[in-house]
Amino acid sequence: ADQFYESLLDAHQGLSREQSESFNARLVLVLANQVGSTHVLLACLKAAQESGAA
């Protein structure tokens, strides 16, 4: 996970805020396509909502 996080940060280097947000949106869609399972994706949405509420 640390290597992925570092790569994610590197991918954002030099991007404007708008470009970064667009990149994140594309990445979410690519990852969701790779996961494929609606059940898993809904669980991920819930986990993200709960982690942002704290």
CSV table of C-alpha atoms in Angstrom, one decimal:
chain,number,residue,atom,x,y,z
A,1,ALA,CA,0.0,0.0,0.0
A,2,ASP,CA,2.9,2.4,0.7
A,3,GLN,CA,4.2,1.9,-2.8
A,4,PHE,CA,0.8,2.6,-4.3
A,5,TYR,CA,0.4,5.7,-2.2
A,6,GLU,CA,3.8,7.0,-3.3
A,7,SER,CA,2.9,6.3,-6.9
A,8,LEU,CA,-0.5,8.0,-6.5
A,9,LEU,CA,1.2,11.1,-5.1
A,10,ASP,CA,3.7,11.1,-7.9
A,11,ALA,CA,0.9,10.9,-10.5
A,12,HIS,CA,-0.5,14.1,-9.0
A,13,GLN,CA,2.8,16.0,-9.2
A,14,GLY,CA,2.5,19.1,-11.4
A,15,LEU,CA,-1.3,18.8,-11.8
A,16,SER,CA,-3.6,21.7,-11.1
A,17,ARG,CA,-6.4,21.2,-8.7
A,18,GLU,CA,-8.8,20.7,-11.5
A,19,GLN,CA,-6.5,18.2,-13.3
A,20,SER,CA,-6.0,16.3,-10.0
A,21,GLU,CA,-9.7,16.0,-9.4
A,22,SER,CA,-10.2,14.8,-13.0
A,23,PHE,CA,-7.4,12.3,-12.5
A,24,ASN,CA,-9.0,11.0,-9.3
A,25,ALA,CA,-12.4,10.6,-11.0
A,26,ARG,CA,-10.9,8.6,-13.8
A,27,LEU,CA,-8.9,6.5,-11.4
A,28,VAL,CA,-12.0,5.7,-9.4
A,29,LEU,CA,-13.8,4.6,-12.5
A,30,VAL,CA,-10.9,2.4,-13.7
A,31,LEU,CA,-10.6,0.8,-10.3
A,32,ALA,CA,-14.3,0.2,-10.0
A,33,ASN,CA,-14.2,-1.5,-13.4
A,34,GLN,CA,-11.4,-3.7,-12.2
A,35,VAL,CA,-13.2,-4.7,-9.0
A,36,GLY,CA,-16.4,-5.4,-10.9
A,37,SER,CA,-18.5,-6.6,-7.9
A,38,THR,CA,-21.3,-4.3,-7.0
A,39,HIS,CA,-21.4,-5.7,-3.5
A,40,VAL,CA,-17.7,-4.9,-3.0
A,41,LEU,CA,-18.1,-1.4,-4.6
A,42,LEU,CA,-21.0,-0.5,-2.3
A,43,ALA,CA,-19.0,-1.7,0.7
A,44,CYS,CA,-16.2,0.6,-0.5
A,45,LEU,CA,-18.5,3.5,-0.9
A,46,LYS,CA,-19.8,3.0,2.7
A,47,ALA,CA,-16.3,2.7,4.1
A,48,ALA,CA,-15.2,5.9,2.3
A,49,GLN,CA,-18.3,7.8,3.6
A,50,GLU,CA,-17.7,6.6,7.2
A,51,SER,CA,-14.0,7.4,7.1
A,52,GLY,CA,-14.8,11.0,5.9
A,53,ALA,CA,-17.3,11.5,8.7
A,54,ALA,CA,-14.7,11.4,11.5
